[in-house]
PDB file of C-alpha atoms and ligand atoms in Angstrom:
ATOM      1  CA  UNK A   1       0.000   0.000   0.000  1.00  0.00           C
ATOM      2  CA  UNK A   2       1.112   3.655  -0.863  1.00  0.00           C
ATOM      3  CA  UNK A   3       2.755   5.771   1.879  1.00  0.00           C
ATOM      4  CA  UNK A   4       0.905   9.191   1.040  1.00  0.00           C
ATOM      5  CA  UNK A   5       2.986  12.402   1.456  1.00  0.00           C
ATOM      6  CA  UNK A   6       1.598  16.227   1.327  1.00  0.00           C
ATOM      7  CA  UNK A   7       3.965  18.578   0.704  1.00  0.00           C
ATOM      8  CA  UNK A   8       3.002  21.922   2.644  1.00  0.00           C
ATOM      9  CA  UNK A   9       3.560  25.039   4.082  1.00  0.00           C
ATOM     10  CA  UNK A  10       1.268  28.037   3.765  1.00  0.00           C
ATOM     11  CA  UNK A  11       3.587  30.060   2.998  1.00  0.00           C
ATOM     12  CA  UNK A  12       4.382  30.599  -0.398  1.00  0.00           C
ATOM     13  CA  UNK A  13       7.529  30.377  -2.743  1.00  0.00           C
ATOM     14  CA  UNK A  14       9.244  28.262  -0.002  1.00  0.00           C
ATOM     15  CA  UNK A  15      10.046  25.290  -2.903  1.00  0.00           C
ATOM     16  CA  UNK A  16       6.964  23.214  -1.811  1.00  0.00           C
ATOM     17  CA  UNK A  17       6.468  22.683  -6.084  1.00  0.00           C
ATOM     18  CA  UNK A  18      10.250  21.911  -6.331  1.00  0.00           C
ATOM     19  CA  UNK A  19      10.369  19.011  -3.136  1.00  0.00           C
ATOM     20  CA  UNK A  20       7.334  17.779  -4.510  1.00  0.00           C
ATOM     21  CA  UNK A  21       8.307  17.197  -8.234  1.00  0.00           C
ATOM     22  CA  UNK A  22      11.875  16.618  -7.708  1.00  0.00           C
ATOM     23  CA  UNK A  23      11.073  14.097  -4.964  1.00  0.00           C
ATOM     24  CA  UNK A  24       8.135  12.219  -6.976  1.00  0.00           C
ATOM     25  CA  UNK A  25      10.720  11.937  -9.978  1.00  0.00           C
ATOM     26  CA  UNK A  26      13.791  11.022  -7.953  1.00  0.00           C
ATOM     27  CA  UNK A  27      11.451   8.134  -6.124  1.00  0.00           C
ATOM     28  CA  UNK A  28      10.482   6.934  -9.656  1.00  0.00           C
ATOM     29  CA  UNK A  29      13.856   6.818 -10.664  1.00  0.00           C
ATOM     30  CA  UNK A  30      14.983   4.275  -8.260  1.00  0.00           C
ATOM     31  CA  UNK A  31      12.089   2.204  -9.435  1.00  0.00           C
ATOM     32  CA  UNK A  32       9.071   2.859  -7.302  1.00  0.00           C
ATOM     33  CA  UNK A  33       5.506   3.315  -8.407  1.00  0.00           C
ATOM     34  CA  UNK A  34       4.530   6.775  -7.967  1.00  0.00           C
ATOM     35  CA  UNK A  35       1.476   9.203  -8.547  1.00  0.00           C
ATOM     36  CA  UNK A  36       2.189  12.550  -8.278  1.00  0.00           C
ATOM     37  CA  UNK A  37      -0.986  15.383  -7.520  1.00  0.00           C
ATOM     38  CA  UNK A  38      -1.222  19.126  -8.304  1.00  0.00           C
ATOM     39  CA  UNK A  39      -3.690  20.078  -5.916  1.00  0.00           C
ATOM     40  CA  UNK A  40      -2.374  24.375  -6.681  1.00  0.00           C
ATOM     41  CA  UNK A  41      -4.436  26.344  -8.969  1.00  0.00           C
ATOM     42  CA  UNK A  42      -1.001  27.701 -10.391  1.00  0.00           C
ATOM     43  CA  UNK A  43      -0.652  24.045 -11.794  1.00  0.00           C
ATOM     44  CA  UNK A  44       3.571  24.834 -11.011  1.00  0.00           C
ATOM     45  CA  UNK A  45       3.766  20.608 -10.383  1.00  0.00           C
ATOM     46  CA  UNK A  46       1.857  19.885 -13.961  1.00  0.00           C
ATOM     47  CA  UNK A  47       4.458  22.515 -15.426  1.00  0.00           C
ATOM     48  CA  UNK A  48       7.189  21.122 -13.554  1.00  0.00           C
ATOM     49  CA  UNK A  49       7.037  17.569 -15.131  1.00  0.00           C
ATOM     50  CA  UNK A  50       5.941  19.251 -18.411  1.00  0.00           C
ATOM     51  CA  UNK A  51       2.646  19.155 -18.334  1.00  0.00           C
ATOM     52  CA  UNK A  52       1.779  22.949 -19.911  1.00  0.00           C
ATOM     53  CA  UNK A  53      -1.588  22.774 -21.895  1.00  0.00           C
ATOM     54  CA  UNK A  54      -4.572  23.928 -20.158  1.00  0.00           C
ATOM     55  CA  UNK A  55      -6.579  20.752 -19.309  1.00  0.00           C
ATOM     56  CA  UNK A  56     -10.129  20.350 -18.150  1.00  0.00           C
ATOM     57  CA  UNK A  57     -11.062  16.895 -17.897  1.00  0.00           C
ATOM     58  CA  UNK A  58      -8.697  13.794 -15.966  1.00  0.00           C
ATOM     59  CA  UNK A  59      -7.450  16.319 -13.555  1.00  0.00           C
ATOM     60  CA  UNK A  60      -7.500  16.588  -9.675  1.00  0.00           C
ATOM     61  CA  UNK A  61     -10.718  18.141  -9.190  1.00  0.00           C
ATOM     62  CA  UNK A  62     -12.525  15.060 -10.663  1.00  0.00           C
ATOM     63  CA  UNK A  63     -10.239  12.915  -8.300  1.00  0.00           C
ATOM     64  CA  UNK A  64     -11.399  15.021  -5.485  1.00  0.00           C
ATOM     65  CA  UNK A  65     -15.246  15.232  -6.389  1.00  0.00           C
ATOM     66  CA  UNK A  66     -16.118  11.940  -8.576  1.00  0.00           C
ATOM     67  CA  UNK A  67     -13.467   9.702  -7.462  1.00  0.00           C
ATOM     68  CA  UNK A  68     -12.197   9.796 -11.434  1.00  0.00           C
ATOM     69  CA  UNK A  69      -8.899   8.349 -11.790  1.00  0.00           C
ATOM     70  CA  UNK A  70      -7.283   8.617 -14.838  1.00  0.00           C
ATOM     71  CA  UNK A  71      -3.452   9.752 -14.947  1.00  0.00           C
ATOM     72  CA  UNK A  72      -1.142  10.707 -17.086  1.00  0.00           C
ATOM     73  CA  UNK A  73       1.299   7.529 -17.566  1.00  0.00           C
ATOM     74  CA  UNK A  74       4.970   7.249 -17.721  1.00  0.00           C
ATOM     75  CA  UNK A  75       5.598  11.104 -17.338  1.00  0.00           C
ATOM     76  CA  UNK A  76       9.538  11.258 -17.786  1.00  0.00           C
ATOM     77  CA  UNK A  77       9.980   8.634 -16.372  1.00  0.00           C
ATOM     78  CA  UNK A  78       8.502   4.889 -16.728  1.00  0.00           C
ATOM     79  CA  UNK A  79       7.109   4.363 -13.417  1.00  0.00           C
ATOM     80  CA  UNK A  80       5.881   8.149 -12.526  1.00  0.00           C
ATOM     81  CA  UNK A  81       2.149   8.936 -12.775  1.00  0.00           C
ATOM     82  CA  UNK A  82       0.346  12.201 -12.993  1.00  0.00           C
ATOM     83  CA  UNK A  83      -2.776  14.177 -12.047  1.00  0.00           C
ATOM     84  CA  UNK A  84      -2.691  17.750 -13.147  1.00  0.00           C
ATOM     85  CA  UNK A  85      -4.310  20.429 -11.433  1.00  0.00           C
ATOM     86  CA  UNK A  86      -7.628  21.621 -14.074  1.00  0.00           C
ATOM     87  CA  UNK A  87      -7.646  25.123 -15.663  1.00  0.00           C
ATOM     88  CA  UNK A  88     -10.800  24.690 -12.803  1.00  0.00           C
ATOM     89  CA  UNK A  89      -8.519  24.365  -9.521  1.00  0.00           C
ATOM     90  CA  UNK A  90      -9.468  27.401  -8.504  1.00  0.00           C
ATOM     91  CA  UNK A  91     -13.226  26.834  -8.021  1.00  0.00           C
ATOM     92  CA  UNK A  92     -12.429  23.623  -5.805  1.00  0.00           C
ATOM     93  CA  UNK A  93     -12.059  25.478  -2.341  1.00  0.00           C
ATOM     94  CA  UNK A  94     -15.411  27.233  -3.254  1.00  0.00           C
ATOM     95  CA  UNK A  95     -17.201  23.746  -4.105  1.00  0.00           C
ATOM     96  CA  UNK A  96     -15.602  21.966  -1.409  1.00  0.00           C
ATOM     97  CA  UNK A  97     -17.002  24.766   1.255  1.00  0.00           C
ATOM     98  CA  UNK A  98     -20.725  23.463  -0.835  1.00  0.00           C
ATOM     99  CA  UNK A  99     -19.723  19.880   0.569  1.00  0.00           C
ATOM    100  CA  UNK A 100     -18.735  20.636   3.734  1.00  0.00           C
ATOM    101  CA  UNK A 101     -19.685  17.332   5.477  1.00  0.00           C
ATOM    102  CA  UNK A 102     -18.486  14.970   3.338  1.00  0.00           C
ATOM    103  CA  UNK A 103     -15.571  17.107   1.374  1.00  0.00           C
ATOM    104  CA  UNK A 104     -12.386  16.827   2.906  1.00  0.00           C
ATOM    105  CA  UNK A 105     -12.685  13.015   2.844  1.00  0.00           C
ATOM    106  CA  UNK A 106     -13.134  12.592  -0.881  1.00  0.00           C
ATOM    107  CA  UNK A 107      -9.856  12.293  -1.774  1.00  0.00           C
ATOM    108  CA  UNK A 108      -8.755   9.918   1.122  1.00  0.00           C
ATOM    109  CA  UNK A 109     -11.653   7.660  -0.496  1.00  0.00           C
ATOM    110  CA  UNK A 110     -10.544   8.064  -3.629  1.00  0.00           C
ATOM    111  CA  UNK A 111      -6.919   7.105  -2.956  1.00  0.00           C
ATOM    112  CA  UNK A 112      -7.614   4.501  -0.944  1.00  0.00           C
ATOM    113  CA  UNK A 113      -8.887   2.664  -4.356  1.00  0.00           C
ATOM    114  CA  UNK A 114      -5.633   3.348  -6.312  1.00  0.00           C
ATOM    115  CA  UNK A 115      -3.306   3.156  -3.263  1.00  0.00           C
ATOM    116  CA  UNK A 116      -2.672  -0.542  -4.192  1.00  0.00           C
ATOM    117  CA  UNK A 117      -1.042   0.622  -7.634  1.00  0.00           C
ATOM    118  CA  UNK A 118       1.713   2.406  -6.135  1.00  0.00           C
ATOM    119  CA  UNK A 119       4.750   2.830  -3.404  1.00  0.00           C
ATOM    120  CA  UNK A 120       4.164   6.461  -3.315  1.00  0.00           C
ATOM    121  CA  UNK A 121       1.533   8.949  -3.413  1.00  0.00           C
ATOM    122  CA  UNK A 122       3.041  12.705  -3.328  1.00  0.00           C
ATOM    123  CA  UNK A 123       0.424  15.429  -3.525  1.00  0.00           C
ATOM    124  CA  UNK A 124       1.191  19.509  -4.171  1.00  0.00           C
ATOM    125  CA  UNK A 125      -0.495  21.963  -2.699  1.00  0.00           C
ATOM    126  CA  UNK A 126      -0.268  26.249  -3.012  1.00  0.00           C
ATOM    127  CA  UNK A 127       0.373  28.149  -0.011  1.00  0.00           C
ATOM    128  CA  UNK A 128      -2.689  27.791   1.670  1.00  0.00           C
ATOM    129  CA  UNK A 129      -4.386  25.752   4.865  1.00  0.00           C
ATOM    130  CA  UNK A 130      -7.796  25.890   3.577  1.00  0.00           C
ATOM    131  CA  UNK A 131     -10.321  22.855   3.070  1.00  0.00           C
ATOM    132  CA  UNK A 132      -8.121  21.804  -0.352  1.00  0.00           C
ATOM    133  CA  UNK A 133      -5.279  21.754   2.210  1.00  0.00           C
ATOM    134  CA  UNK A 134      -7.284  19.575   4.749  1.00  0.00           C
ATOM    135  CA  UNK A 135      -8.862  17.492   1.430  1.00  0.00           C
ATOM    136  CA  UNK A 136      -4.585  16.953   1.074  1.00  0.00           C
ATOM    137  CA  UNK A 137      -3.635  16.293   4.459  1.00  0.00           C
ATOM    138  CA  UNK A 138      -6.577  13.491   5.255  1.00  0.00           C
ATOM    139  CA  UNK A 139      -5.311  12.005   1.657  1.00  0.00           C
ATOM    140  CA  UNK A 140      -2.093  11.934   2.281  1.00  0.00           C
ATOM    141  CA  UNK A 141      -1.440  12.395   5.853  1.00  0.00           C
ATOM    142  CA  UNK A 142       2.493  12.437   6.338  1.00  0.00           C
ATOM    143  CA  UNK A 143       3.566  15.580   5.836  1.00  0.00           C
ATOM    144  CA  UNK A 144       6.913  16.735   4.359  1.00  0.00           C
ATOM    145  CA  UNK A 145       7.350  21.183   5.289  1.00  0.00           C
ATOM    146  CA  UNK A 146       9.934  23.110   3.214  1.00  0.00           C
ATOM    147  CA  UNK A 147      10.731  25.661   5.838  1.00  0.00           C
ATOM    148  CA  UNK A 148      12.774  28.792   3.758  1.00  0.00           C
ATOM    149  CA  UNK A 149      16.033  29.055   6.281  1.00  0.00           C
ATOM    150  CA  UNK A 150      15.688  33.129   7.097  1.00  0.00           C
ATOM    151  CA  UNK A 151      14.613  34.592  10.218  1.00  0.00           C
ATOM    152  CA  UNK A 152      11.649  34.001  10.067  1.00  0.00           C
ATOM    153  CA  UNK A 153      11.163  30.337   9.237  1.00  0.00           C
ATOM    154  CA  UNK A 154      10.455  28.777  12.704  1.00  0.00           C
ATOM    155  CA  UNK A 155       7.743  31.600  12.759  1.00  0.00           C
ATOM    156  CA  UNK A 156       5.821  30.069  10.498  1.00  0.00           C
ATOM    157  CA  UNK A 157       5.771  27.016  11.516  1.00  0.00           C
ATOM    158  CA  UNK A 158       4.156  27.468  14.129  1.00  0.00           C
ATOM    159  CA  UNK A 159       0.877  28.353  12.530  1.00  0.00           C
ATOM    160  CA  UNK A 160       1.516  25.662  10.888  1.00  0.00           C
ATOM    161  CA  UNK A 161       1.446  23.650  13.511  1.00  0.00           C
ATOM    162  CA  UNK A 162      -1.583  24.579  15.734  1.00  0.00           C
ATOM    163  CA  UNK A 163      -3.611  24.036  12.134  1.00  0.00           C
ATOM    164  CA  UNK A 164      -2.277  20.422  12.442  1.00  0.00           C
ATOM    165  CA  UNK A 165      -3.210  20.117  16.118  1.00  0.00           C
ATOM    166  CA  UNK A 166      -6.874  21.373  15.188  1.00  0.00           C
ATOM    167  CA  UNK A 167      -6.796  18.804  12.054  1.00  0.00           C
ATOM    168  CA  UNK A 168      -5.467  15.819  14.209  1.00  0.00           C
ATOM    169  CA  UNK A 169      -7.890  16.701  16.960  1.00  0.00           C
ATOM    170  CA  UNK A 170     -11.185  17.710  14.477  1.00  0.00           C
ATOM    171  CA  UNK A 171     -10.428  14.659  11.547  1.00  0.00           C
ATOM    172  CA  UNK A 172      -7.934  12.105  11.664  1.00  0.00           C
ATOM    173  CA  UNK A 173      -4.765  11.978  14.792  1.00  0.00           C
ATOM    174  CA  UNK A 174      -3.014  10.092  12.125  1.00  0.00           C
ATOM    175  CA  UNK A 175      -1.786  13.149   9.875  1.00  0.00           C
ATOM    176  CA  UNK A 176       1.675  13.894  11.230  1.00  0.00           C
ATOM    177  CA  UNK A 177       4.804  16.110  10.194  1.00  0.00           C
ATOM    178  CA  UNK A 178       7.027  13.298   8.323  1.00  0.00           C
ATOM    179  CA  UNK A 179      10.139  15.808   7.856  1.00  0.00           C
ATOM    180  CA  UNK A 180      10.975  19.034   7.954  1.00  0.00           C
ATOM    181  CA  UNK A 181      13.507  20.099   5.130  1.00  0.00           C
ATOM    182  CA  UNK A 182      15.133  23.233   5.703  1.00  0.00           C
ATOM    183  CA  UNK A 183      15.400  25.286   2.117  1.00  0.00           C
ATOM    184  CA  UNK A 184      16.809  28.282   0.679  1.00  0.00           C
ATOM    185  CA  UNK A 185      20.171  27.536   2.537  1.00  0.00           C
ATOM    186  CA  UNK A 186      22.698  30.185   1.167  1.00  0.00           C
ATOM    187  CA  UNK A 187      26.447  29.881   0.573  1.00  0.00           C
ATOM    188  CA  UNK A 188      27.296  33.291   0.942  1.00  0.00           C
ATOM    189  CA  UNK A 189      25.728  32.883   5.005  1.00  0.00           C
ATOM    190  CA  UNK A 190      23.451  35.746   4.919  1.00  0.00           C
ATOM    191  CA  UNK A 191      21.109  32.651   6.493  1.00  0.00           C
ATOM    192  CA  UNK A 192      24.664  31.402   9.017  1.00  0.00           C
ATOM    193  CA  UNK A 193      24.657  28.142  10.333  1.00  0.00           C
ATOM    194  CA  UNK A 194      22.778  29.269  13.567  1.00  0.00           C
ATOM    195  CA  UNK A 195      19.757  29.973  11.720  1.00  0.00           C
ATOM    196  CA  UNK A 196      19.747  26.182  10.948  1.00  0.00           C
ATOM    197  CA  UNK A 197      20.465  25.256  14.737  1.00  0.00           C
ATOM    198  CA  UNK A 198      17.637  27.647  15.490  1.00  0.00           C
ATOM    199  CA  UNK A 199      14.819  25.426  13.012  1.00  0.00           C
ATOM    200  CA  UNK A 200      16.203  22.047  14.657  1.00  0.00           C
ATOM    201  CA  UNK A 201      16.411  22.810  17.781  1.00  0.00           C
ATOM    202  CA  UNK A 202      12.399  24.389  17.571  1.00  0.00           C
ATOM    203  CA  UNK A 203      11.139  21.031  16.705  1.00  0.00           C
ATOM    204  CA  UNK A 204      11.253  17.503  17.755  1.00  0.00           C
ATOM    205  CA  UNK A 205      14.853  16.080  17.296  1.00  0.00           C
ATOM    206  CA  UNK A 206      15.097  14.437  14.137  1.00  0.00           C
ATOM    207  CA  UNK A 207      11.829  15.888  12.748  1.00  0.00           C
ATOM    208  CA  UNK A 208      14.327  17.908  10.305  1.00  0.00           C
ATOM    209  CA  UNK A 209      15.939  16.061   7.711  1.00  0.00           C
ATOM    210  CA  UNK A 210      19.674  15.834   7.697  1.00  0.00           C
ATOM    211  CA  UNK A 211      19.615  17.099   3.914  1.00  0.00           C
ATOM    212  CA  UNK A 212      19.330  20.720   3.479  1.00  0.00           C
ATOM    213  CA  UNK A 213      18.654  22.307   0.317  1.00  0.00           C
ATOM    214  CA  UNK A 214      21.092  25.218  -1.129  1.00  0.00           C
ATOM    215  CA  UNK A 215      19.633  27.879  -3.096  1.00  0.00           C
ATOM    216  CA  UNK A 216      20.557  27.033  -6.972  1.00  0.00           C
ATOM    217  CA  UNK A 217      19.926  28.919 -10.238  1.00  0.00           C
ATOM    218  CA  UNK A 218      19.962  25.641 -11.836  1.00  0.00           C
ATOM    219  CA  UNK A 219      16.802  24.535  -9.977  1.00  0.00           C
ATOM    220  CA  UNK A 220      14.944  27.792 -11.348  1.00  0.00           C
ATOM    221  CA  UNK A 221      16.349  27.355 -15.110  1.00  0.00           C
ATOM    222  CA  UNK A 222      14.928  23.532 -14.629  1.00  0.00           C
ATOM    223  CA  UNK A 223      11.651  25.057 -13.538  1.00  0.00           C
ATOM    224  CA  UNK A 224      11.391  26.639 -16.923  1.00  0.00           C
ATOM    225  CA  UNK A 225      12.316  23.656 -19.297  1.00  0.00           C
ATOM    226  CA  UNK A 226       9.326  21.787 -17.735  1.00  0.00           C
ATOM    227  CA  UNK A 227      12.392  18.930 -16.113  1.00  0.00           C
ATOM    228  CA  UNK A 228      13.115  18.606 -12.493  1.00  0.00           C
ATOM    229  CA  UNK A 229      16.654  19.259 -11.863  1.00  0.00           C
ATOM    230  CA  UNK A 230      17.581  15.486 -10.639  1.00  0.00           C
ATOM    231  CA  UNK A 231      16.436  14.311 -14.517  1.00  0.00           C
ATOM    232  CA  UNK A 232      18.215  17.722 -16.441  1.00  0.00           C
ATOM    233  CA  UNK A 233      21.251  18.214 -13.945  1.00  0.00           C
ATOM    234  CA  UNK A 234      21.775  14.871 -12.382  1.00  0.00           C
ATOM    235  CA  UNK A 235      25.119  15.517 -11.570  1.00  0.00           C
ATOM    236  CA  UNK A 236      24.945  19.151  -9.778  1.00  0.00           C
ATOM    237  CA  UNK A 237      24.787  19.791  -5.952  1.00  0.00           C
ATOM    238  CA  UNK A 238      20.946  20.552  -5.942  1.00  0.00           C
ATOM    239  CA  UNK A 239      20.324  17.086  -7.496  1.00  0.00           C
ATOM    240  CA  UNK A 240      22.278  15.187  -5.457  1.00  0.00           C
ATOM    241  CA  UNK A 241      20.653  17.775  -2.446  1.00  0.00           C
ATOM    242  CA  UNK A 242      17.218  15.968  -3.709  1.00  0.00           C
ATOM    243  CA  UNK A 243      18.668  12.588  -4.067  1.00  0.00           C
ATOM    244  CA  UNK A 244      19.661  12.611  -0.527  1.00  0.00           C
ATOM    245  CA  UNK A 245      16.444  13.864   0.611  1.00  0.00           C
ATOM    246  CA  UNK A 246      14.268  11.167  -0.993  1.00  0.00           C
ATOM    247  CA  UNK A 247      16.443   8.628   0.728  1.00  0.00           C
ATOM    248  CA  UNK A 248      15.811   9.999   3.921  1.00  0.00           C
ATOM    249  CA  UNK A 249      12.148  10.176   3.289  1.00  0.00           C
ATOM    250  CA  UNK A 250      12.224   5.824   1.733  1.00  0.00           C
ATOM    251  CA  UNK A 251      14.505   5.267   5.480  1.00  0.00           C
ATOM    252  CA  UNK A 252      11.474   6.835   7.714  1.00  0.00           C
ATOM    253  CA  UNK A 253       8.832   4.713   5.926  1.00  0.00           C
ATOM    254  CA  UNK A 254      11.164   1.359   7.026  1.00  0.00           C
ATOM    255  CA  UNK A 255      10.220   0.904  11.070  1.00  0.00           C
TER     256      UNK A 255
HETATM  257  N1  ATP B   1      16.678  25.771  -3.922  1.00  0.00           N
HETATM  258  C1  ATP B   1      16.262  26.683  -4.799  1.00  0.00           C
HETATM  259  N2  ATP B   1      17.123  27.579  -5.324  1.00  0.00           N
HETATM  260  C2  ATP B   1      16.722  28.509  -6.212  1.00  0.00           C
HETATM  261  N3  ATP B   1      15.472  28.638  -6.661  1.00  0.00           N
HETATM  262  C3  ATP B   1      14.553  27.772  -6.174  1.00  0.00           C
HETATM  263  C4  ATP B   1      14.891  26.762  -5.219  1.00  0.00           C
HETATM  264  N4  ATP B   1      13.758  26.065  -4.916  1.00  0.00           N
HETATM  265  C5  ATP B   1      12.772  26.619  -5.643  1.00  0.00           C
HETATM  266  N5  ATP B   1      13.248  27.641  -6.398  1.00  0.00           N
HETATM  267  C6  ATP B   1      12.509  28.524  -7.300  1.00  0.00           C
HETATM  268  O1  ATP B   1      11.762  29.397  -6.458  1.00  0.00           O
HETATM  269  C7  ATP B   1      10.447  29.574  -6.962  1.00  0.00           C
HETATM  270  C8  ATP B   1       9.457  29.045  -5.934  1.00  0.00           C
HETATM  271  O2  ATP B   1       9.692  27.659  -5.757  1.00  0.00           O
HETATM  272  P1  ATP B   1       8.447  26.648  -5.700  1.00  0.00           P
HETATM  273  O3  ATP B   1       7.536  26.910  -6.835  1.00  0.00           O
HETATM  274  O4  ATP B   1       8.992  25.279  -5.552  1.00  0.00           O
HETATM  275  O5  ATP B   1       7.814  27.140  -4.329  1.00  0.00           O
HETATM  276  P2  ATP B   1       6.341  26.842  -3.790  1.00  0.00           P
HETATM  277  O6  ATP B   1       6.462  26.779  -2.301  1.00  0.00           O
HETATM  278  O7  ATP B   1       5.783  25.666  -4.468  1.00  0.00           O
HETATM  279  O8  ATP B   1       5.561  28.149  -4.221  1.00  0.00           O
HETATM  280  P3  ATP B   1       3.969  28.375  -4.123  1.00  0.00           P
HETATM  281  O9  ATP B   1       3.701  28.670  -2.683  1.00  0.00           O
HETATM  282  O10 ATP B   1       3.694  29.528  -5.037  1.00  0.00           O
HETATM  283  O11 ATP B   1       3.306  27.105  -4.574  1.00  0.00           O
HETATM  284  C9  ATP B   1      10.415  28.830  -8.286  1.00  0.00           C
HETATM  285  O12 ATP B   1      10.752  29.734  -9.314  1.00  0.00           O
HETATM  286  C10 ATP B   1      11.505  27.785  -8.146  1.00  0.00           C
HETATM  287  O13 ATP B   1      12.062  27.416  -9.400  1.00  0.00           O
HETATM  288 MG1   MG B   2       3.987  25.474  -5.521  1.00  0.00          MG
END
């Protein structure tokens, strides 16, 4: 059965899109099954893996609301899978709030028929903690946080936090932070080392990963061709930054 991972923070820009794609890819490429979802109105995760056209129909809104499952196969790589995020996304929060009762467990429902078809499930979201976010969460409830490394990251967290006490208390105890992966990290130490100490010493220890990702022009330029960096630049620092981090995501599924 699928371990299911949301990839969150409501802040935005913080390389949610980036962990999300480069993780589902780099997962694929070591031979699991994997279903990627771009639950983001900006539809950054169906751009990522090259996925540009507007699209309508086969997209995660249907997922959500009719339990319609029909991916996109084989994206880049033989074993990834994708749902794409509608030219619709936008309306989902709105017709999830007309659902209210039964909403934010349509997805789980849904996934729970496909779960058998794949290792992974890794779902996208845009900076938000609304009911798509809590549709996400009770999907896929191990949670992977980019936290941007800058003053104010352990800030933000923890908003992000009491919203996941209220959602374990509310829905479903079982949705938990997974990892915490500190991004953004900058060479030139304008973010110095004890603004790293600072994030793991605010949570749990070892609730932040080990890897840390370094802010990269490559990672933008990869953006832009529509390739994750660990398939265009397999060799740089930011792919092997993402190569570590989805081995430390496969060793805290092994227990
Ligand atoms: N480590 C990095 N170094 C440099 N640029 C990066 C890095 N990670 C992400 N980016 C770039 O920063 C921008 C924001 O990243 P990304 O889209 O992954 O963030 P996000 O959290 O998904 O944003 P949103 O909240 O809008 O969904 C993108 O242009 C992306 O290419
Ligand atoms: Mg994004």
């Amino acid at each position: 059965m699928a371990r299911r991972i949301t990839v969150l923070n409501q802040k935005g820009g913080v390389g949610k899109t980036t962990t999300a794609v480069n993780l589902a890819v780099a997962l694929a490429q070591r031979g699991q099954r994997v279903l990627l979802l771009d639950l983001d109105a900006q539809r950054n995760a169906s751009q990522s893996v090259g996925i540009i056209e507007p699209l309508t129909d086969n997209c995660t809104d249907a997922l959500i609301f009719q339990g319609h499952f029909a991916p996109h196969k084989g994206v880049l790589v033989p074993t990834l899978d994708v749902v794409p995020a509608s030219v619709k996304q936008g309306l989902v929060e709105m017709q999830l709030i007309g659902h209210i009762a039964a909403a934010p467990r349509k997805l789980r429902r849904a996934l729970d028929v496909v779960a058998v078809n794949y290792d992974y499930v890794v779902a996208d979201l845009g900076p938000t903690l609304g009911l798509t976010a809590l549709t996400a969460v009770l999907g896929c409830p191990e949670l992977l946080v980019p936290l941007e490394l800058g003053h104010e990251a352990a800030v933000g967290a923890v908003t992000l936090q009491q919203w996941l006490n209220d959602v374990r208390i509310d829905h479903d105890p079982d949705v938990h932070i997974m990892g915490i992966l500190p991004t953004f990290a900058d060479d030139v130490a304008t973010t110095p080392r004890d603004v790293l100490s600072l994030v793991r010493s605010s949570f749990a220890p070892g609730l932040v990963f080990n890897t840390v990702i370094h802010s990269a022009e490559i990672i933008k330029a990869s953006f832009k061709k529509g390739t994750p960096v660990v398939l265009t630049d397999p060799r740089s620092r930011a792919a092997a930054e993402y190569q570590s981090l989805t081995q430390e995501v496969i060793d805290r599924g092994i227990h």
